[in-house]
Amino acid sequence: MSANNPPRPLALHFGAGKIGRGFLGQLYFESGFETVFADVDSNLVDAINASGAYPLELAEEPLRSIEICNVSALNVRDDVGISNAILTAAVVSTAVGVRALEQLTGVIAQGVRARIEAHAPPLNIIVCENDRFAAASLRERVLGVLPTPLRDALDARIGFVPASIGRMVTDVPEAERRDPLIVRAEPYAVLPVDADAVRGVLPPIIGLKAVSPFDAELDKKLFIHNGAHAALAYLGHLRGHALIADAFADARVAAIARCAMEEVRQALQARWNVDAQSLIEDLRRRFANRALGDTVERVARDPLRKLGHEDRLIGAARRCAEHGVAPKHVCIAAAAAVLYDHRADPAAVELARLRKEEGVDAVLARVCGLAADSPIA
């Protein structure tokens, strides 16, 4: 390659699903990277390698399609290929789901070991999972399998960087799938990451925003964004809506969601001295985006997890109570979640069984971690 055309920096991303193709892939492409996706789905890997590109639809009126180029893929079981990619990458990221993240420990550790032994520059692994402890857990697991002499170098030269995924990405309806790799996302494309977890210097990546303290960012994302999203889904289900945009257009549902966001905003203002009013205004616009086609069923999926003690609804109510804010509307949304009974969702089926056979108090205790006589209950 000539001096006038230097090689593109390499980004390795674990997970070629909706967040990988619909978010990280765009940021890396627009920032001038060559992107290698690592995935367990051999058909998906083959399709990416056959095309070297894929379409991304941005949910605007009208829909806008862009082609994401300079992409290839590896099977995550290709230890040598993954290790070589980690050795030469400018950045690594993950979006595989918390349960699958643990299965990447060995292959990431192998690549990290090769990089440390080669005295390569510091590397940051951006962990894009819906769990505030995912990055720390991945670090601990990798540390546990590294040879003892290399463990001190891990913290100095490898950053395990938590990220907050705020972009909404949806499935393209089958009738509109002109390409098997197509994915649809809202135009919003900002990726906050934990500035304090970075080692060395992150390469310039469009849309990436280093934030400190990052726990405040995570609270805003989980309790305001995810919490309001869940409120629209569970209340929307009770009102018979199919799309999040339909639920938000329902004045009764939208009023509860808006009041819930305001309750949490007040609590986080007291906790972190940060104002989330601009986020709330932005979310009002984004929730109304009908072009995204985001479904109530998708957002409501897995109510057992979303009703957890530290998750988007009960966790938000607890934050409010801790700071003297009455979480009336957050609790209305949580009550709607307790009633969620979609038959195609195994977690919803189990939730309905528990509620009907053992009562609401059992749901509060086992799922929400709340005593029946607690104010939130």
Tab-separated table of C-alpha atoms in Angstrom:
chain	number	residue	atom	x	y	z
A	1	MET	CA	0.000	0.000	0.000
A	2	SER	CA	1.362	3.405	-0.943
A	3	ALA	CA	2.206	6.157	1.501
A	4	ASN	CA	-0.758	8.108	0.110
A	5	ASN	CA	-3.111	5.292	1.125
A	6	PRO	CA	-2.092	4.133	4.603
A	7	PRO	CA	-3.862	1.048	5.989
A	8	ARG	CA	-7.062	1.647	7.886
A	9	PRO	CA	-6.922	1.117	11.654
A	10	LEU	CA	-8.578	-2.126	12.738
A	11	ALA	CA	-11.632	-2.402	14.991
A	12	LEU	CA	-12.562	-5.864	16.263
A	13	HIS	CA	-16.157	-6.177	17.414
A	14	PHE	CA	-17.586	-9.262	19.117
A	15	GLY	CA	-21.213	-9.753	18.095
A	16	ALA	CA	-22.517	-9.112	14.570
A	17	GLY	CA	-26.106	-8.662	15.731
A	18	LYS	CA	-28.287	-5.574	15.810
A	19	ILE	CA	-26.060	-3.453	18.067
A	20	GLY	CA	-22.887	-4.573	16.284
A	21	ARG	CA	-24.103	-3.903	12.749
A	22	GLY	CA	-26.633	-1.231	13.680
A	23	PHE	CA	-24.422	0.929	15.896
A	24	LEU	CA	-20.741	0.083	16.369
A	25	GLY	CA	-20.326	-0.808	12.705
A	26	GLN	CA	-21.520	2.621	11.638
A	27	LEU	CA	-19.308	4.475	14.130
A	28	TYR	CA	-16.226	2.527	13.028
A	29	PHE	CA	-16.974	2.900	9.305
A	30	GLU	CA	-17.562	6.646	9.545
A	31	SER	CA	-14.372	6.977	11.608
A	32	GLY	CA	-12.271	5.323	8.881
A	33	PHE	CA	-11.759	1.877	10.430
A	34	GLU	CA	-11.683	-1.554	8.903
A	35	THR	CA	-14.129	-3.537	11.035
A	36	VAL	CA	-13.852	-7.247	11.776
A	37	PHE	CA	-16.954	-8.773	13.362
A	38	ALA	CA	-16.545	-11.939	15.452
A	39	ASP	CA	-19.659	-14.076	15.833
A	40	VAL	CA	-20.768	-17.642	16.571
A	41	ASP	CA	-23.239	-17.698	13.667
A	42	SER	CA	-21.307	-19.179	10.755
A	43	ASN	CA	-24.019	-18.219	8.260
A	44	LEU	CA	-23.800	-14.600	9.381
A	45	VAL	CA	-19.988	-14.695	9.198
A	46	ASP	CA	-20.144	-16.108	5.664
A	47	ALA	CA	-22.688	-13.496	4.555
A	48	ILE	CA	-20.554	-10.612	5.828
A	49	ASN	CA	-17.427	-11.985	4.158
A	50	ALA	CA	-19.271	-12.570	0.878
A	51	SER	CA	-20.521	-8.990	0.659
A	52	GLY	CA	-17.882	-6.938	2.488
A	53	ALA	CA	-20.646	-4.442	3.253
A	54	TYR	CA	-24.233	-4.231	4.500
A	55	PRO	CA	-27.113	-1.727	4.436
A	56	LEU	CA	-28.100	0.283	7.489
A	57	GLU	CA	-31.442	2.068	7.435
A	58	LEU	CA	-31.784	5.189	9.544
A	59	ALA	CA	-35.356	5.561	10.784
A	60	GLU	CA	-36.174	9.012	9.495
A	61	GLU	CA	-39.024	10.309	7.350
A	62	PRO	CA	-38.314	9.160	4.689
A	63	LEU	CA	-36.087	6.196	5.569
A	64	ARG	CA	-32.442	6.843	4.696
A	65	SER	CA	-30.142	3.956	3.791
A	66	ILE	CA	-26.356	4.012	4.057
A	67	GLU	CA	-23.902	1.295	3.096
A	68	ILE	CA	-21.460	0.215	5.798
A	69	CYS	CA	-18.276	-0.881	4.026
A	70	ASN	CA	-14.803	-2.185	4.890
A	71	VAL	CA	-16.185	-5.044	6.969
A	72	SER	CA	-15.273	-8.711	7.310
A	73	ALA	CA	-15.974	-11.413	9.871
A	74	LEU	CA	-14.391	-14.229	11.852
A	75	ASN	CA	-15.981	-17.132	13.617
A	76	VAL	CA	-15.493	-16.564	17.331
A	77	ARG	CA	-14.101	-20.111	17.556
A	78	ASP	CA	-11.192	-19.097	15.292
A	79	ASP	CA	-8.714	-18.646	18.147
A	80	VAL	CA	-5.770	-17.804	15.893
A	81	GLY	CA	-7.694	-15.285	13.797
A	82	ILE	CA	-9.179	-13.580	16.856
A	83	SER	CA	-5.821	-13.487	18.649
A	84	ASN	CA	-4.149	-11.904	15.620
A	85	ALA	CA	-6.943	-9.340	15.366
A	86	ILE	CA	-6.584	-8.379	19.024
A	87	LEU	CA	-2.826	-8.119	18.555
A	88	THR	CA	-3.176	-5.522	15.786
A	89	ALA	CA	-6.461	-3.804	16.674
A	90	ALA	CA	-6.731	-0.126	17.508
A	91	VAL	CA	-9.889	-0.863	19.508
A	92	VAL	CA	-11.969	-3.885	20.526
A	93	SER	CA	-15.632	-3.897	21.537
A	94	THR	CA	-18.349	-6.354	22.550
A	95	ALA	CA	-22.140	-6.494	22.212
A	96	VAL	CA	-23.009	-10.159	22.692
A	97	GLY	CA	-25.247	-10.160	25.769
A	98	VAL	CA	-24.099	-10.646	29.338
A	99	ARG	CA	-24.603	-14.421	29.319
A	100	ALA	CA	-22.523	-14.872	26.159
A	101	LEU	CA	-19.792	-12.490	27.328
A	102	GLU	CA	-18.425	-15.066	29.766
A	103	GLN	CA	-17.844	-17.467	26.883
A	104	LEU	CA	-15.425	-14.996	25.286
A	105	THR	CA	-13.021	-15.086	28.244
A	106	GLY	CA	-10.611	-17.617	26.756
A	107	VAL	CA	-10.293	-16.130	23.281
A	108	ILE	CA	-9.951	-12.566	24.605
A	109	ALA	CA	-7.359	-13.675	27.180
A	110	GLN	CA	-5.361	-15.390	24.442
A	111	GLY	CA	-5.311	-12.232	22.336
A	112	VAL	CA	-4.542	-10.002	25.307
A	113	ARG	CA	-1.636	-12.267	26.265
A	114	ALA	CA	-0.218	-12.065	22.743
A	115	ARG	CA	-0.546	-8.292	22.795
A	116	ILE	CA	1.155	-7.880	26.179
A	117	GLU	CA	3.992	-10.223	25.235
A	118	ALA	CA	4.526	-8.306	21.975
A	119	HIS	CA	4.769	-5.020	23.949
A	120	ALA	CA	2.058	-3.566	21.723
A	121	PRO	CA	0.470	-0.209	22.634
A	122	PRO	CA	-2.324	-0.104	25.229
A	123	LEU	CA	-5.669	-1.453	24.041
A	124	ASN	CA	-9.193	-0.628	25.162
A	125	ILE	CA	-12.030	-3.157	25.091
A	126	ILE	CA	-15.319	-1.251	25.011
A	127	VAL	CA	-17.930	-3.423	26.715
A	128	CYS	CA	-21.368	-2.585	25.295
A	129	GLU	CA	-23.574	-4.796	27.460
A	130	ASN	CA	-26.714	-3.977	29.442
A	131	ASP	CA	-25.052	-4.634	32.801
A	132	ARG	CA	-23.098	-2.029	34.727
A	133	PHE	CA	-20.728	-4.702	36.060
A	134	ALA	CA	-20.063	-6.461	32.731
A	135	ALA	CA	-16.723	-4.760	32.032
A	136	ALA	CA	-15.395	-5.415	35.526
A	137	SER	CA	-16.555	-9.043	35.366
A	138	LEU	CA	-14.842	-9.581	32.020
A	139	ARG	CA	-11.627	-8.088	33.401
A	140	GLU	CA	-11.717	-10.390	36.441
A	141	ARG	CA	-12.273	-13.475	34.300
A	142	VAL	CA	-9.462	-12.567	31.884
A	143	LEU	CA	-7.159	-11.778	34.810
A	144	GLY	CA	-7.929	-15.185	36.294
A	145	VAL	CA	-6.689	-17.122	33.264
A	146	LEU	CA	-3.581	-15.050	32.503
A	147	PRO	CA	-0.184	-16.323	33.687
A	148	THR	CA	0.812	-14.631	36.930
A	149	PRO	CA	3.745	-12.651	35.428
A	150	LEU	CA	1.364	-10.917	33.001
A	151	ARG	CA	-1.320	-9.896	35.471
A	152	ASP	CA	0.262	-6.617	36.538
A	153	ALA	CA	0.541	-5.596	32.890
A	154	LEU	CA	-3.173	-6.163	32.315
A	155	ASP	CA	-4.353	-3.166	34.321
A	156	ALA	CA	-1.615	-0.928	32.963
A	157	ARG	CA	-2.113	-1.743	29.301
A	158	ILE	CA	-5.611	-3.150	28.749
A	159	GLY	CA	-8.692	-1.062	29.483
A	160	PHE	CA	-12.028	-2.769	30.096
A	161	VAL	CA	-14.266	0.185	29.363
A	162	PRO	CA	-17.989	0.197	30.231
A	163	ALA	CA	-20.265	1.787	27.626
A	164	SER	CA	-23.885	2.894	27.663
A	165	ILE	CA	-25.933	1.853	24.624
A	166	GLY	CA	-28.642	4.440	24.082
A	167	ARG	CA	-29.335	3.881	20.386
A	168	MET	CA	-32.559	2.042	19.582
A	169	VAL	CA	-32.082	-0.655	16.929
A	170	THR	CA	-34.931	-2.788	15.575
A	171	ASP	CA	-35.578	-5.687	13.241
A	172	VAL	CA	-36.545	-4.876	9.682
A	173	PRO	CA	-39.900	-6.533	8.843
A	174	GLU	CA	-39.491	-9.625	6.676
A	175	ALA	CA	-41.434	-8.050	3.813
A	176	GLU	CA	-38.917	-5.184	3.679
A	177	ARG	CA	-35.726	-7.250	3.991
A	178	ARG	CA	-34.064	-6.698	0.628
A	179	ASP	CA	-30.760	-7.896	2.119
A	180	PRO	CA	-30.272	-10.535	4.871
A	181	LEU	CA	-27.763	-8.256	6.614
A	182	ILE	CA	-29.971	-5.169	6.696
A	183	VAL	CA	-30.594	-3.502	10.045
A	184	ARG	CA	-32.621	-0.434	11.055
A	185	ALA	CA	-31.728	2.101	13.742
A	186	GLU	CA	-32.768	5.518	14.928
A	187	PRO	CA	-30.509	8.421	13.826
A	188	TYR	CA	-29.253	9.019	17.407
A	189	ALA	CA	-25.680	7.671	17.505
A	190	VAL	CA	-23.853	8.725	20.675
A	191	LEU	CA	-21.782	6.172	22.641
A	192	PRO	CA	-20.873	7.309	26.174
A	193	VAL	CA	-17.955	5.384	27.726
A	194	ASP	CA	-16.233	5.463	31.099
A	195	ALA	CA	-13.370	7.944	30.811
A	196	ASP	CA	-11.732	6.617	33.984
A	197	ALA	CA	-11.443	3.056	32.619
A	198	VAL	CA	-9.502	4.023	29.477
A	199	ARG	CA	-5.857	2.962	29.213
A	200	GLY	CA	-3.618	5.033	26.992
A	201	VAL	CA	-5.599	7.027	24.438
A	202	LEU	CA	-8.700	5.923	22.593
A	203	PRO	CA	-8.469	6.351	18.822
A	204	PRO	CA	-10.762	9.053	17.449
A	205	ILE	CA	-14.215	7.505	16.980
A	206	ILE	CA	-17.163	9.538	15.745
A	207	GLY	CA	-19.990	9.541	18.312
A	208	LEU	CA	-17.885	8.249	21.193
A	209	LYS	CA	-18.085	10.430	24.324
A	210	ALA	CA	-15.828	9.792	27.324
A	211	VAL	CA	-17.726	10.589	30.550
A	212	SER	CA	-16.851	10.844	34.252
A	213	PRO	CA	-18.365	9.906	36.670
A	214	PHE	CA	-19.770	7.127	34.540
A	215	ASP	CA	-22.171	5.780	37.183
A	216	ALA	CA	-24.238	8.943	36.727
A	217	GLU	CA	-24.453	8.239	32.993
A	218	LEU	CA	-25.502	4.645	33.656
A	219	ASP	CA	-28.204	5.756	36.090
A	220	LYS	CA	-29.616	8.174	33.518
A	221	LYS	CA	-29.638	5.500	30.836
A	222	LEU	CA	-31.122	2.719	32.981
A	223	PHE	CA	-33.625	4.585	35.096
A	224	ILE	CA	-34.734	7.383	32.752
A	225	HIS	CA	-34.296	5.963	29.242
A	226	ASN	CA	-34.852	2.246	29.887
A	227	GLY	CA	-37.368	2.971	32.635
A	228	ALA	CA	-39.555	5.190	30.466
A	229	HIS	CA	-39.196	2.776	27.555
A	230	ALA	CA	-40.437	-0.033	29.802
A	231	ALA	CA	-43.295	2.131	31.092
A	232	LEU	CA	-44.472	2.740	27.528
A	233	ALA	CA	-44.212	-0.963	26.709
A	234	TYR	CA	-46.025	-2.402	29.730
A	235	LEU	CA	-48.712	0.282	29.870
A	236	GLY	CA	-48.989	0.153	26.091
A	237	HIS	CA	-49.578	-3.603	26.260
A	238	LEU	CA	-52.442	-3.102	28.701
A	239	ARG	CA	-53.938	-0.525	26.324
A	240	GLY	CA	-53.600	-2.786	23.290
A	241	HIS	CA	-50.836	-0.923	21.422
A	242	ALA	CA	-48.443	-2.698	19.060
A	243	LEU	CA	-45.766	-0.008	18.635
A	244	ILE	CA	-43.923	2.145	21.171
A	245	ALA	CA	-44.833	5.158	19.035
A	246	ASP	CA	-48.524	4.208	19.406
A	247	ALA	CA	-48.142	3.939	23.168
A	248	PHE	CA	-46.443	7.340	23.299
A	249	ALA	CA	-49.266	8.833	21.221
A	250	ASP	CA	-51.738	7.605	23.858
A	251	ALA	CA	-52.100	10.640	26.130
A	252	ARG	CA	-52.863	8.525	29.194
A	253	VAL	CA	-49.793	6.314	28.755
A	254	ALA	CA	-47.470	9.168	27.760
A	255	ALA	CA	-48.466	11.229	30.794
A	256	ILE	CA	-47.462	8.420	33.159
A	257	ALA	CA	-44.155	7.890	31.346
A	258	ARG	CA	-43.361	11.612	31.397
A	259	CYS	CA	-44.155	11.899	35.105
A	260	ALA	CA	-42.039	8.815	35.840
A	261	MET	CA	-39.078	10.394	34.020
A	262	GLU	CA	-39.531	13.579	36.021
A	263	GLU	CA	-39.565	11.654	39.315
A	264	VAL	CA	-36.307	9.936	38.395
A	265	ARG	CA	-34.788	13.185	37.126
A	266	GLN	CA	-35.319	14.766	40.536
A	267	ALA	CA	-33.764	11.775	42.304
A	268	LEU	CA	-30.679	11.731	40.063
A	269	GLN	CA	-30.289	15.485	40.410
A	270	ALA	CA	-30.064	14.955	44.162
A	271	ARG	CA	-27.781	11.918	43.857
A	272	TRP	CA	-25.296	13.126	41.224
A	273	ASN	CA	-25.954	16.864	40.849
A	274	VAL	CA	-26.600	16.326	37.133
A	275	ASP	CA	-29.666	17.541	35.277
A	276	ALA	CA	-31.224	15.108	32.824
A	277	GLN	CA	-33.847	17.496	31.438
A	278	SER	CA	-32.227	17.607	28.000
A	279	LEU	CA	-32.208	13.784	27.896
A	280	ILE	CA	-35.921	13.710	28.715
A	281	GLU	CA	-36.722	16.181	25.944
A	282	ASP	CA	-34.653	14.136	23.511
A	283	LEU	CA	-36.378	10.903	24.540
A	284	ARG	CA	-39.812	12.408	23.992
A	285	ARG	CA	-38.857	13.033	20.369
A	286	ARG	CA	-37.240	9.623	19.936
A	287	PHE	CA	-40.083	7.607	21.485
A	288	ALA	CA	-42.463	9.239	18.979
A	289	ASN	CA	-40.383	8.018	16.005
A	290	ARG	CA	-42.881	5.855	14.110
A	291	ALA	CA	-40.382	5.169	11.311
A	292	LEU	CA	-38.331	3.070	13.746
A	293	GLY	CA	-41.177	0.567	14.019
A	294	ASP	CA	-40.135	-0.374	17.569
A	295	THR	CA	-42.614	-2.852	19.019
A	296	VAL	CA	-44.149	-3.076	22.464
A	297	GLU	CA	-43.398	-6.794	22.450
A	298	ARG	CA	-39.658	-6.252	21.897
A	299	VAL	CA	-39.288	-3.613	24.611
A	300	ALA	CA	-41.417	-5.518	27.135
A	301	ARG	CA	-39.542	-8.804	26.608
A	302	ASP	CA	-38.157	-10.554	29.726
A	303	PRO	CA	-40.176	-8.883	32.517
A	304	LEU	CA	-38.555	-11.088	35.171
A	305	ARG	CA	-35.228	-9.344	34.535
A	306	LYS	CA	-36.730	-5.899	34.044
A	307	LEU	CA	-38.573	-6.103	37.369
A	308	GLY	CA	-35.333	-6.897	39.211
A	309	HIS	CA	-34.343	-5.137	42.431
A	310	GLU	CA	-31.686	-2.982	40.722
A	311	ASP	CA	-33.228	-2.797	37.262
A	312	ARG	CA	-35.068	-0.040	35.386
A	313	LEU	CA	-38.338	0.078	37.324
A	314	ILE	CA	-37.829	-1.148	40.890
A	315	GLY	CA	-34.295	0.283	40.890
A	316	ALA	CA	-35.670	3.637	39.744
A	317	ALA	CA	-38.346	3.597	42.434
A	318	ARG	CA	-35.718	2.825	45.058
A	319	ARG	CA	-33.490	5.690	43.874
A	320	CYS	CA	-36.456	8.040	44.152
A	321	ALA	CA	-37.333	6.850	47.647
A	322	GLU	CA	-33.707	7.200	48.763
A	323	HIS	CA	-33.782	10.899	47.839
A	324	GLY	CA	-37.205	11.831	49.148
A	325	VAL	CA	-39.058	11.694	45.822
A	326	ALA	CA	-42.369	9.786	45.813
A	327	PRO	CA	-42.112	7.338	42.868
A	328	LYS	CA	-45.852	7.247	42.191
A	329	HIS	CA	-45.674	7.012	38.408
A	330	VAL	CA	-42.613	4.743	38.370
A	331	CYS	CA	-44.612	2.343	40.539
A	332	ILE	CA	-47.624	2.517	38.189
A	333	ALA	CA	-45.297	1.393	35.385
A	334	ALA	CA	-43.891	-1.387	37.572
A	335	ALA	CA	-47.419	-2.538	38.423
A	336	ALA	CA	-48.163	-2.748	34.684
A	337	ALA	CA	-45.013	-4.862	34.282
A	338	VAL	CA	-46.211	-7.253	37.007
A	339	LEU	CA	-49.355	-7.779	34.892
A	340	TYR	CA	-47.470	-8.449	31.636
A	341	ASP	CA	-48.627	-11.769	30.214
A	342	HIS	CA	-47.564	-12.069	26.555
A	343	ARG	CA	-47.893	-15.750	25.675
A	344	ALA	CA	-44.903	-15.771	23.289
A	345	ASP	CA	-42.520	-14.600	26.044
A	346	PRO	CA	-41.427	-17.458	28.374
A	347	ALA	CA	-40.501	-14.988	31.121
A	348	ALA	CA	-43.931	-13.370	30.900
A	349	VAL	CA	-45.579	-16.793	31.069
A	350	GLU	CA	-43.590	-17.644	34.199
A	351	LEU	CA	-44.404	-14.254	35.724
A	352	ALA	CA	-48.118	-14.787	35.094
A	353	ARG	CA	-47.954	-18.278	36.603
A	354	LEU	CA	-46.248	-16.996	39.752
A	355	ARG	CA	-48.711	-14.134	40.111
A	356	LYS	CA	-51.781	-16.335	39.629
A	357	GLU	CA	-50.645	-19.306	41.710
A	358	GLU	CA	-48.823	-17.568	44.573
A	359	GLY	CA	-50.005	-13.970	44.433
A	360	VAL	CA	-48.533	-10.544	43.899
A	361	ASP	CA	-46.609	-10.665	47.191
A	362	ALA	CA	-44.610	-13.612	45.827
A	363	VAL	CA	-43.758	-11.613	42.698
A	364	LEU	CA	-42.670	-8.666	44.822
A	365	ALA	CA	-40.481	-10.856	47.011
A	366	ARG	CA	-38.923	-13.236	44.476
A	367	VAL	CA	-38.717	-11.054	41.370
A	368	CYS	CA	-38.543	-7.497	42.702
A	369	GLY	CA	-36.742	-8.173	45.982
A	370	LEU	CA	-39.338	-6.189	47.938
A	371	ALA	CA	-40.979	-6.996	51.248
A	372	ALA	CA	-44.762	-6.916	50.999
A	373	ASP	CA	-44.956	-4.138	53.605
A	374	SER	CA	-42.347	-1.873	51.973
A	375	PRO	CA	-43.577	1.568	50.789
A	376	ILE	CA	-42.665	0.771	47.166
A	377	ALA	CA	-44.615	-2.500	47.265
